[in-house]
Amino acid sequence: MPIRQVVTDRVAVITLSHPPVNALSIDGGVVAALGETVAAAQADPTVSALVIVGDGRMFCGGADIMDFDRDLAALDTVRDVLNRIEASAKPVVASIHGVALGGGLELALACHYRLAHRDSRLGLPEVSLGLLPGSGGTQRLPRLIDPSTAIELMLSGRRITAAQALEVGLIDAVTEQAPIDAALDFIRTHGPLAPRPIGRLTADGVAAVVEEQRATLRQGLNPAPAHILTCVAAAAGPLDEGLALEARLFAELAGSEASRGLRHAFLGQRLAGRIPGLPAATSAAKIGAAAVIGGGLMGAGIALAVLDADLPVVVVEPNEAARGRAGAKIRDTLARSVQKGRLTEAAAEARLGRLTLAGDISSVADADLIIEAVFEDMDAKRQVFTALDAIARPGAILASNTSTLDLDAVAACTSRPGDVVGLHFFSPANIMKLVEIVRGAKTDPAVLAAALGFVKQIGKVGVVASVCDGFIGNRIFEEYLRQAYFLLEDGALPRQIDNAMEAWGMAMGPLRTMDMAGQDIGWNIRKRRAVEQPDRPYSRIPDLICEMGRFGQKTGSGYYQYPDGRTPVDDPVINQLILDHSAELGIQRRDISDLEIVERCLLAMINEGARIVSEGVAYRPSDVDIIYLNGYGFPAERGGPMFQGDQMGLQTVLTKIRFYQDQRHGWAWEPAALLVDLAESDRRLGALNA
């Protein structure tokens, strides 16, 4: 049963028991059972008070997100139950442990008294899903605590501690007891309790706070923050009117592209770690000590990510000067974290105490996990793995940070290819959330499970990919870039392309991205692929820029000039180079609309993503999306390229791809067989996520 009840000393203790997070599920019967149990307790003459607690490790993690994709009118059942709890003639106490998030906190807000264990965390994170608290949160929270604090909690979605909740007046007491014992003691100590109505607000005070917040609100793809402010403004009026407005705006948001994209991302991130045939996460080997080979920016960033997880790490860099720079980079980064209040001096010192800088590769002999982070060159990587094969202890995991190279060729340099896995971090590795976990042809399932566990252990998002040139992320990015380069030939200029993609929501346009990453990196990849894939040529424009010695920000110029080292300034020299190149090719340049820029870049990503899924390089379409949301600046509210394909409709996607196939470079627009199959059978990419 999802709800249990026991009567103790005239107190009905009602327990939510719906693992793993005690979600207020409608389809799971939790809400209906809770309503029936509360009603029965209210009608029972032997009961003088009610207590609501959660079973297991938490009070309540919130609503069941899957319910939001169904008939939203069903959510009225949740609201009705919470309204009945608030209107109860008998006092109702919520005793929180673990977390009370979203609908879980709204349940607690409907109760008359709230207690929380000292280790609890409370919050209303709905904004991160493109939603607002839809079961009374926007009305009850600002009536209970200072409205400006209530607004900040809802707009940020952050979790607060029990001590912080007590300080702002959200709860009545912090406890150290088990939830039931704490509630019974509270009732005995403070009894007899009486129902406590929610507070009232003055219209003038709320209006001023709301307008102040609205003036600083950043316009973005997510309309939820503005709707939250609208609801809070209504909290100065009658509660029933505010609740009605909240329900209406919640339904509006639930149907928006932004919320659907954010919910898709939330669920997709959960799916990403579920790989068929892997050992259970609880049985995967734990990493106790790690090592990084290579002291460049990537190696130092990976070491910082490991140190941030309170793990010891050895960084091996044979070059003494480079080793010194790696140590300085790590120390400086930790020092900045201390200056910004993100880290205490003691914690920074403890992390530095777990760092070892070494010049000899033999220093990694005892590590559980060794991550190679040397230059993206096959010979260099083979040299490292040949050495590691002789040095690393039996059972150690040998990981490569390669972004495009053949992991199986790297593994073949060892006598233990089953221990080899790819861990492709994204720069800066200590900040970027994504790690592509590359499964080689001979990677042992237990090693893959341990790699997934390690990525989670250091607070990153791991997505598994099979071996191919570029894996998932960079392989799709190549087609994105290919279209950006061809758009330059056809009539666009760098600023228009970057502005169009950034206005659509990308964190940074493709040409600015390459300037930041280093144009020479892409140049080296194109040189290799010109030999390996002669039938898929690129535009010559980026090579011409590299031949001028313009490698981006690090040289002060690329597609743009960077007089201050960071800010891109249009360069007439590059614009003229692009015009001259089009003329050399005999291309009659034309006006390119921003819509065409976005459409061509996005369709190229969708098409290549579908090809990757059909080849089994990605396990499911949502894995492609999670990679792009966490590693490539794709706007979370857009859900990812595969989600966008479904939003456009695959038949429309296929029609547009075939249109561009009839223009220049038809070979680059060959439709993925999976897209053709799904479009012709009127199915969606999302159906393959199950």
XYZ file of C-alpha atoms in Angstrom:
690
model
C 0.000 0.000 0.000
C 1.377 3.460 -0.857
C -0.112 4.883 2.361
C -0.001 3.368 5.833
C -1.720 4.597 8.984
C -1.172 3.776 12.663
C -2.995 5.507 15.547
C -0.777 6.204 18.572
C -1.928 8.203 21.607
C -4.896 9.573 19.620
C -2.537 10.667 16.828
C -3.031 9.222 13.335
C 0.449 8.719 11.871
C 0.083 8.626 8.080
C 3.137 7.320 6.219
C 3.885 7.840 2.535
C 5.354 4.563 1.314
C 5.994 4.799 -2.404
C 9.692 4.120 -3.111
C 12.112 5.315 -4.156
C 11.164 8.952 -3.423
C 7.582 8.725 -2.071
C 6.386 10.659 -5.111
C 2.823 11.991 -5.024
C 1.862 9.801 -7.955
C -1.644 9.953 -9.371
C -1.397 6.837 -11.526
C 0.402 5.047 -8.690
C -2.593 5.605 -6.434
C -0.647 7.582 -3.830
C -2.740 10.732 -4.000
C -6.087 8.943 -3.859
C -4.937 6.769 -0.948
C -3.607 9.807 0.906
C -6.910 11.632 0.469
C -8.924 8.667 1.691
C -6.648 8.108 4.702
C -6.711 11.775 5.724
C -10.500 11.900 5.380
C -10.896 8.768 7.512
C -8.612 10.180 10.222
C -10.497 13.474 10.225
C -13.755 11.605 10.707
C -12.410 9.257 13.395
C -13.540 10.481 16.864
C -10.608 8.667 18.505
C -8.104 10.776 16.567
C -7.229 14.258 17.821
C -4.290 15.066 15.516
C -2.670 13.859 12.298
C 1.012 13.415 11.455
C 2.320 12.925 7.911
C 5.747 11.321 7.444
C 7.676 9.592 4.682
C 8.958 6.032 4.649
C 12.554 5.117 3.842
C 15.161 7.797 3.219
C 12.964 10.840 2.651
C 9.698 12.630 3.302
C 8.641 13.240 -0.304
C 10.559 13.981 -3.495
C 7.574 15.698 -5.114
C 5.083 14.917 -7.830
C 5.509 12.158 -10.381
C 6.826 14.017 -13.432
C 5.217 11.462 -15.740
C 1.824 12.729 -14.551
C 2.522 16.056 -16.271
C 2.390 14.379 -19.687
C -1.140 13.141 -19.056
C -4.446 14.874 -18.461
C -3.497 17.893 -16.347
C -7.031 18.051 -14.937
C -6.021 14.998 -12.901
C -3.658 17.239 -10.920
C -6.752 18.778 -9.344
C -6.943 15.641 -7.202
C -3.595 16.597 -5.628
C -4.786 20.137 -5.023
C -8.047 18.924 -3.504
C -6.228 16.650 -1.054
C -3.877 19.465 0.043
C -6.802 21.870 0.428
C -8.602 19.327 2.629
C -5.485 18.945 4.765
C -5.251 22.698 5.224
C -8.971 22.918 6.057
C -8.769 20.072 8.584
C -10.515 20.740 11.889
C -7.805 18.648 13.527
C -4.180 19.812 13.558
C -1.893 18.246 10.937
C 1.866 18.021 11.475
C 4.372 17.303 8.697
C 7.549 15.665 10.017
C 10.249 15.908 7.360
C 13.436 13.927 6.934
C 15.703 13.547 3.930
C 14.122 15.922 1.458
C 10.829 17.707 0.909
C 10.943 18.953 -2.656
C 8.357 20.368 -5.028
C 5.016 18.759 -4.336
C 6.514 17.242 -1.197
C 7.161 20.679 0.261
C 3.743 21.854 -0.957
C 2.240 18.974 1.010
C 4.132 20.175 4.086
C 2.984 23.765 3.458
C -0.639 22.600 3.523
C -0.086 21.156 6.988
C -0.490 23.341 10.051
C 2.910 22.598 11.603
C 6.207 21.537 10.070
C 9.206 19.854 11.671
C 12.430 18.903 9.876
C 15.360 16.701 10.806
C 18.603 18.670 10.913
C 19.929 16.836 7.820
C 16.854 17.636 5.718
C 16.802 19.713 2.547
C 13.727 21.634 1.411
C 12.986 23.362 -1.877
C 10.660 24.162 -4.746
C 12.717 23.285 -7.855
C 9.860 23.395 -10.377
C 11.406 26.330 -12.266
C 14.190 23.995 -13.416
C 11.514 21.992 -15.238
C 9.950 25.086 -16.785
C 7.108 24.970 -14.280
C 5.877 26.760 -11.183
C 4.828 25.143 -7.901
C 1.364 24.020 -8.964
C -0.179 22.660 -5.787
C -0.372 25.815 -3.720
C 3.315 26.648 -3.378
C 3.134 30.079 -4.993
C 0.279 31.008 -2.641
C 1.162 29.392 0.663
C 4.922 30.023 0.773
C 4.761 33.862 0.442
C 1.921 33.898 2.993
C 4.070 31.925 5.410
C 7.492 33.607 5.046
C 8.841 36.918 3.791
C 7.609 37.275 0.167
C 11.025 38.307 -1.162
C 12.567 35.160 0.339
C 9.732 33.061 -1.040
C 10.282 34.499 -4.515
C 14.022 33.878 -4.359
C 13.495 30.247 -3.370
C 11.061 29.668 -6.222
C 13.072 31.515 -8.881
C 16.345 29.814 -7.954
C 14.867 26.394 -7.190
C 17.624 25.941 -4.615
C 17.425 23.632 -1.631
C 17.850 24.995 1.877
C 18.842 23.256 5.087
C 16.543 22.660 8.019
C 18.393 25.368 9.961
C 17.841 27.853 7.132
C 14.193 26.836 6.877
C 13.753 27.530 10.585
C 15.473 30.903 10.276
C 13.096 32.104 7.522
C 10.009 30.710 9.301
C 9.281 27.855 6.933
C 9.326 25.238 9.710
C 8.540 25.275 13.419
C 11.433 23.200 14.742
C 14.624 21.389 13.789
C 14.852 17.897 15.245
C 17.392 15.139 15.667
C 14.843 12.386 16.257
C 13.260 9.944 13.878
C 10.279 11.581 12.103
C 7.488 9.846 14.024
C 9.143 10.266 17.420
C 9.824 13.934 16.675
C 6.195 14.593 15.740
C 4.729 12.765 18.739
C 7.078 14.591 21.122
C 6.201 17.920 19.483
C 2.498 17.275 19.947
C 2.968 16.217 23.577
C 5.172 19.220 24.341
C 3.120 21.858 22.550
C -0.346 20.369 22.880
C -3.094 20.657 22.687
C -2.445 21.895 19.151
C -5.042 23.706 17.135
C -5.282 24.044 13.352
C -3.336 27.075 12.190
C -4.612 29.030 9.198
C -2.210 30.304 6.597
C -1.169 33.954 6.969
C -2.341 36.940 4.966
C -0.425 39.482 2.905
C -0.831 43.162 2.158
C -1.209 43.978 -1.522
C 1.146 46.969 -1.441
C 4.027 45.060 0.111
C 3.785 42.152 -2.307
C 3.402 44.387 -5.362
C 6.600 46.271 -4.561
C 8.597 43.066 -4.087
C 7.213 41.513 -7.284
C 7.925 44.577 -9.396
C 11.464 44.799 -8.045
C 12.076 41.187 -9.009
C 10.386 41.583 -12.393
C 12.659 44.512 -13.245
C 15.752 42.325 -12.804
C 14.307 39.216 -14.481
C 16.354 38.061 -17.442
C 14.345 37.256 -20.531
C 15.010 33.733 -21.714
C 13.408 30.680 -23.237
C 11.821 29.656 -19.913
C 8.601 31.623 -19.148
C 8.216 30.051 -15.687
C 9.981 32.812 -13.676
C 7.631 35.513 -14.984
C 4.592 33.324 -14.252
C 5.846 32.684 -10.706
C 5.945 36.432 -10.087
C 2.423 36.796 -11.452
C 1.196 34.155 -9.025
C 2.984 35.679 -6.055
C 1.376 39.035 -6.845
C -1.986 37.281 -6.598
C -1.084 35.911 -3.152
C -2.213 39.219 -1.666
C -5.788 38.401 -2.658
C -8.174 35.583 -1.697
C -6.491 32.190 -1.471
C -8.989 30.413 -3.719
C -8.466 32.973 -6.495
C -4.690 32.681 -6.202
C -4.870 28.889 -6.308
C -7.056 29.025 -9.428
C -4.599 31.348 -11.182
C -1.703 29.116 -10.168
C -3.427 26.030 -11.608
C -4.184 27.809 -14.891
C -0.640 29.093 -15.371
C 0.807 25.723 -14.379
C -1.199 24.063 -17.160
C 0.002 26.702 -19.621
C 3.622 26.092 -18.677
C 3.284 22.301 -18.724
C 2.303 22.487 -22.389
C 5.132 24.845 -23.369
C 8.116 23.730 -25.421
C 10.451 24.924 -22.672
C 8.895 22.746 -19.986
C 8.573 19.725 -22.233
C 12.224 20.113 -23.200
C 13.390 20.499 -19.608
C 11.325 17.523 -18.448
C 12.725 15.459 -21.309
C 16.228 16.429 -20.199
C 15.499 15.527 -16.564
C 14.209 12.073 -17.450
C 16.880 11.540 -20.121
C 19.642 12.139 -17.609
C 18.179 9.404 -15.423
C 18.037 7.012 -18.389
C 21.621 7.667 -19.486
C 23.122 5.462 -16.787
C 20.900 2.487 -17.558
C 22.899 0.234 -19.879
C 21.711 -3.317 -20.626
C 23.903 -6.085 -19.288
C 25.893 -4.048 -16.779
C 26.436 -5.171 -13.166
C 24.308 -3.409 -10.570
C 25.678 -0.046 -9.535
C 26.056 -1.280 -5.957
C 28.408 -4.057 -7.091
C 30.598 -1.875 -9.344
C 34.190 -1.369 -8.207
C 34.746 1.904 -6.355
C 37.627 4.180 -7.256
C 39.785 5.004 -4.264
C 42.733 6.678 -6.003
C 43.191 8.084 -9.490
C 46.024 9.253 -11.709
C 46.203 11.557 -14.729
C 48.852 11.326 -17.419
C 49.491 14.763 -18.902
C 49.746 18.124 -17.172
C 48.172 20.379 -19.789
C 44.958 22.323 -19.310
C 42.861 19.184 -19.758
C 44.980 17.087 -17.404
C 44.943 19.798 -14.728
C 41.167 20.198 -15.127
C 40.582 16.464 -14.725
C 42.791 16.434 -11.640
C 40.751 19.284 -10.144
C 37.523 17.356 -10.796
C 38.970 14.351 -8.967
C 40.202 16.485 -6.061
C 36.776 18.131 -5.787
C 35.379 14.651 -5.092
C 37.816 14.264 -2.175
C 39.873 11.616 -3.992
C 43.683 11.532 -4.131
C 45.230 12.019 -7.573
C 48.678 11.756 -9.085
C 49.401 13.994 -12.079
C 52.270 12.770 -14.245
C 53.981 15.321 -16.492
C 57.557 14.552 -17.617
C 58.312 18.150 -18.621
C 59.357 20.018 -15.477
C 58.115 23.421 -16.650
C 54.752 22.002 -17.735
C 54.505 20.157 -14.422
C 55.031 23.434 -12.583
C 52.341 25.123 -14.666
C 49.914 22.279 -13.899
C 50.514 22.643 -10.169
C 50.106 26.414 -10.388
C 46.883 26.040 -12.347
C 45.435 23.720 -9.713
C 46.540 25.919 -6.803
C 45.246 29.101 -8.453
C 41.856 27.542 -9.202
C 41.439 26.394 -5.606
C 42.544 29.805 -4.347
C 39.898 31.528 -6.488
C 37.269 29.182 -5.078
C 38.316 30.254 -1.580
C 38.179 33.948 -2.546
C 34.652 33.514 -3.950
C 33.461 31.724 -0.823
C 32.870 28.423 -2.591
C 35.520 26.657 -0.561
C 37.078 27.096 2.847
C 40.826 27.491 3.198
C 40.934 24.244 5.150
C 39.121 22.371 2.391
C 41.447 23.829 -0.255
C 44.500 22.793 1.749
C 43.057 19.308 2.198
C 42.627 18.983 -1.564
C 46.147 20.140 -2.241
C 47.278 17.555 0.294
C 45.720 14.858 -1.876
C 47.595 16.032 -4.993
C 50.894 14.512 -6.101
C 52.842 15.953 -9.039
C 55.273 13.484 -10.581
C 57.615 13.306 -13.543
C 57.786 9.540 -13.915
C 54.914 7.362 -15.106
C 55.868 4.684 -12.568
C 54.186 6.904 -9.934
C 50.765 5.642 -11.084
C 51.480 1.981 -10.318
C 49.013 1.743 -7.413
C 46.137 3.814 -8.843
C 42.690 2.269 -9.304
C 42.013 4.457 -12.351
C 44.553 6.023 -14.700
C 43.328 8.658 -17.166
C 45.510 9.473 -20.170
C 45.169 13.145 -21.168
C 48.018 13.735 -23.605
C 47.912 15.392 -27.033
C 45.240 14.081 -29.444
C 47.683 11.970 -31.457
C 47.439 8.207 -31.882
C 51.190 7.572 -31.604
C 51.385 9.585 -28.376
C 48.484 7.675 -26.864
C 49.851 4.294 -27.914
C 53.134 5.137 -26.237
C 51.354 5.955 -22.971
C 49.177 2.837 -22.973
C 52.107 0.566 -23.804
C 53.883 1.956 -20.753
C 50.774 1.681 -18.575
C 50.323 -1.968 -19.532
C 53.659 -2.746 -17.929
C 53.241 -0.494 -14.881
C 49.592 -0.425 -13.767
C 48.483 -2.901 -11.162
C 46.244 -5.826 -12.223
C 42.605 -4.703 -12.323
C 43.401 -1.022 -12.706
C 41.174 0.792 -15.188
C 43.063 2.387 -18.075
C 41.105 5.314 -19.508
C 41.765 7.560 -22.478
C 40.500 11.121 -22.741
C 40.540 10.932 -26.541
C 37.821 13.007 -28.218
C 37.865 11.404 -31.671
C 40.457 8.635 -31.983
C 39.841 4.879 -32.213
C 39.747 3.572 -28.639
C 40.040 -0.032 -29.840
C 43.348 0.806 -31.540
C 44.547 2.308 -28.269
C 43.388 -0.754 -26.290
C 45.196 -3.062 -28.713
C 48.507 -1.692 -27.381
C 47.839 -3.461 -24.094
C 47.575 -7.067 -22.997
C 44.327 -6.202 -21.164
C 41.908 -4.459 -23.553
C 39.038 -5.381 -21.230
C 40.410 -2.833 -18.722
C 40.437 0.002 -21.279
C 37.616 2.545 -21.488
C 37.231 6.071 -22.826
C 36.576 8.986 -20.465
C 36.166 11.997 -22.737
C 36.048 15.060 -20.502
C 35.048 18.446 -21.862
C 37.132 21.548 -21.251
C 37.379 23.033 -18.685
C 37.106 19.580 -17.158
C 36.630 20.774 -13.586
C 33.575 22.821 -14.649
C 31.898 21.067 -17.581
C 29.401 18.433 -16.432
C 29.646 15.986 -19.331
C 31.870 12.940 -19.673
C 31.460 10.678 -22.702
C 32.172 7.148 -21.498
C 33.423 5.194 -24.513
C 32.849 1.452 -24.546
C 35.455 -0.363 -26.605
C 34.799 -3.621 -28.415
C 36.523 -5.511 -25.569
C 35.731 -3.264 -22.586
C 34.631 -5.475 -19.707
C 31.064 -4.722 -18.479
C 32.366 -4.420 -14.922
C 34.905 -1.809 -16.083
C 32.155 0.150 -17.846
C 30.000 0.013 -14.709
C 32.937 1.236 -12.615
C 33.540 4.087 -15.069
C 29.889 5.122 -14.814
C 30.174 5.011 -11.030
C 33.337 7.103 -11.060
C 31.782 9.787 -13.257
C 28.848 9.995 -10.860
C 31.255 9.997 -7.907
C 32.970 13.163 -9.202
C 29.627 14.869 -9.829
C 29.577 14.601 -13.618
C 26.966 13.423 -16.103
C 28.105 10.263 -17.890
C 26.765 9.058 -21.228
C 27.965 5.817 -22.816
C 29.052 5.747 -26.462
C 30.478 3.038 -28.676
C 33.612 3.513 -30.728
C 33.483 5.610 -33.889
C 35.311 8.661 -35.186
C 34.223 11.483 -32.885
C 31.953 9.234 -30.782
C 28.562 10.932 -30.248
C 29.225 14.576 -29.462
C 32.047 15.486 -31.824
C 30.700 13.387 -34.658
C 27.468 15.406 -34.611
C 29.390 18.629 -34.032
C 31.332 18.015 -37.248
C 28.107 18.081 -39.264
C 26.979 21.200 -37.397
C 30.277 22.885 -38.284
C 30.168 21.625 -41.858
C 26.903 23.478 -42.427
C 28.208 26.600 -40.689
C 31.205 26.626 -43.042
C 29.047 26.053 -46.140
C 26.753 28.874 -45.001
C 29.797 31.152 -45.075
C 30.399 30.148 -48.686
C 26.738 30.628 -49.618
C 26.335 34.178 -48.330
C 26.508 34.492 -44.536
C 29.300 36.039 -42.480
C 30.627 34.849 -39.088
C 28.742 37.352 -36.941
C 25.361 36.526 -38.522
C 25.821 32.779 -38.060
C 26.901 33.104 -34.437
C 24.202 35.644 -33.604
C 21.477 33.499 -35.200
C 22.443 30.391 -33.226
C 22.854 32.319 -29.971
C 19.486 34.050 -30.421
C 17.957 30.600 -30.876
C 19.467 29.623 -27.540
C 22.916 28.124 -28.100
C 25.347 29.266 -25.416
C 27.851 30.232 -28.114
C 27.743 30.263 -31.900
C 29.786 27.625 -33.792
C 32.508 29.966 -35.092
C 33.041 31.652 -31.732
C 33.165 28.171 -30.196
C 35.999 27.114 -32.489
C 37.868 30.357 -31.810
C 37.616 29.620 -28.096
C 38.564 25.920 -28.421
C 41.472 26.644 -30.768
C 41.231 26.581 -34.550
C 44.349 24.414 -34.753
C 42.523 21.562 -33.005
C 39.877 21.404 -35.724
C 42.568 21.858 -38.377
C 44.447 18.758 -37.192
C 41.224 16.724 -37.222
C 40.342 17.926 -40.728
C 43.806 16.970 -42.000
C 43.344 13.446 -40.689
C 39.829 13.136 -42.020
C 40.851 14.439 -45.442
C 42.855 11.220 -45.737
C 40.357 8.912 -44.031
C 37.133 10.444 -45.445
C 38.005 12.001 -48.821
C 34.368 11.763 -49.914
C 33.239 14.187 -47.168
C 35.190 17.416 -47.740
C 34.881 20.547 -45.644
C 34.832 24.127 -46.781
C 38.370 25.462 -47.163
C 37.547 28.634 -45.201
C 38.626 27.398 -41.728
C 41.863 25.977 -43.180
C 42.646 29.282 -44.900
C 42.207 31.035 -41.543
C 44.541 28.557 -39.837
C 47.132 28.956 -42.595
C 47.256 32.633 -41.598
C 48.284 31.562 -38.079
C 44.932 32.643 -36.654
C 44.027 29.951 -34.129
C 41.421 31.886 -32.157
C 41.544 33.558 -28.766
C 44.932 32.114 -27.850
C 46.585 33.905 -30.796
C 44.396 37.000 -30.577
C 42.574 36.299 -33.829
C 40.551 33.657 -35.621
C 37.231 34.320 -37.279
C 37.271 37.434 -35.110
C 39.901 39.663 -33.562
C 40.300 39.557 -29.760
C 41.961 42.809 -28.669
C 41.203 42.106 -25.007
C 41.769 38.363 -25.300
C 38.078 37.484 -24.905
C 35.649 39.760 -26.753
C 35.128 38.952 -30.462
C 35.407 41.919 -32.830
C 34.432 41.609 -36.488
C 37.455 41.506 -38.777
C 37.146 42.972 -42.316
C 40.116 40.845 -43.382
C 38.237 37.621 -42.660
C 34.997 38.903 -44.157
C 36.895 39.726 -47.377
C 38.600 36.315 -47.317
C 35.150 34.689 -47.218
C 33.853 36.836 -50.108
C 36.941 36.066 -52.195
C 36.648 32.337 -51.524
C 33.013 32.267 -52.665
C 34.038 34.065 -55.866
C 36.894 31.607 -56.412
C 34.396 28.737 -56.187
C 32.046 30.500 -58.604
C 29.305 30.786 -55.982
C 26.804 33.594 -56.409
C 26.416 34.737 -52.816
C 22.846 35.384 -51.631
C 21.048 36.726 -48.602
C 20.867 34.024 -45.959
C 18.085 34.330 -43.391
C 18.633 33.579 -39.714
C 15.902 30.951 -40.058
C 17.916 29.101 -42.721
C 21.037 29.236 -40.557
C 19.255 27.687 -37.581
C 17.382 25.196 -39.736
C 20.419 23.878 -41.612
C 22.571 23.609 -38.501
C 19.822 21.906 -36.505
C 18.764 19.506 -39.266
C 22.379 18.426 -39.729
C 22.580 17.576 -36.014
C 19.257 15.684 -36.073
C 20.206 13.679 -39.140
C 23.627 12.656 -37.831
C 22.177 11.915 -34.394
C 19.635 9.546 -35.942
C 22.431 7.825 -37.850
C 24.409 7.422 -34.619
C 21.407 5.888 -32.828
C 20.737 3.466 -35.690
C 24.389 2.338 -35.617
C 24.217 1.672 -31.884
C 26.911 4.266 -31.108
C 24.322 5.856 -28.791
C 22.009 3.553 -26.837
C 18.983 5.822 -27.236
C 18.045 9.209 -28.737
C 17.858 10.880 -25.329
C 21.542 10.016 -24.763
C 22.375 12.222 -27.741
C 20.324 15.002 -26.195
C 21.983 14.696 -22.781
C 25.398 14.997 -24.412
C 24.387 18.144 -26.260
C 22.695 19.734 -23.255
C 25.665 19.133 -20.964
C 28.643 19.458 -23.283
C 27.834 21.660 -26.256
C 25.795 24.584 -24.957
C 22.504 23.377 -26.444
C 19.656 25.223 -24.669
C 18.050 22.993 -22.044
C 14.623 24.445 -22.838
C 14.999 23.096 -26.407
C 15.489 19.559 -25.086
C 18.327 18.546 -27.407
C 18.579 17.848 -31.149
C 16.670 14.558 -31.058
C 13.873 16.122 -29.017
C 13.781 18.970 -31.533
C 13.357 16.458 -34.334
C 10.219 15.158 -32.664
C 8.966 18.692 -32.027
C 9.352 19.579 -35.696
C 7.785 16.273 -36.724
C 9.965 13.691 -38.448
C 8.014 13.913 -41.676
C 8.764 17.655 -41.751
C 12.409 16.973 -40.872
C 12.718 14.487 -43.727
C 11.050 16.849 -46.202
C 13.427 19.689 -45.284
C 16.500 17.437 -45.432
C 15.509 16.293 -48.924
C 15.008 19.915 -49.942
C 18.581 20.774 -48.955
C 19.813 17.548 -50.527
C 18.674 18.952 -53.875
C 20.827 22.054 -53.345
C 24.629 22.148 -52.994
C 26.497 19.308 -51.283
C 23.725 16.737 -51.522
C 26.118 14.093 -50.134
C 26.070 15.922 -46.796
C 22.269 15.639 -46.669
C 21.802 11.912 -47.241
C 18.851 11.151 -44.915
C 19.558 8.719 -42.097
C 17.752 5.440 -42.701
C 16.258 5.600 -39.213
C 14.683 8.993 -39.952
C 13.165 7.654 -43.166
C 11.780 4.591 -41.396
C 10.296 6.542 -38.474
C 8.869 9.307 -40.663
C 7.225 6.908 -43.076
C 5.696 4.880 -40.219
C 4.589 8.055 -38.360
C 6.683 7.286 -35.283
C 8.877 9.433 -33.048
C 12.507 9.236 -31.988
C 11.318 9.517 -28.393
C 9.635 6.114 -28.682
C 13.127 4.566 -28.843
C 14.043 5.877 -25.379
C 12.026 3.219 -23.574
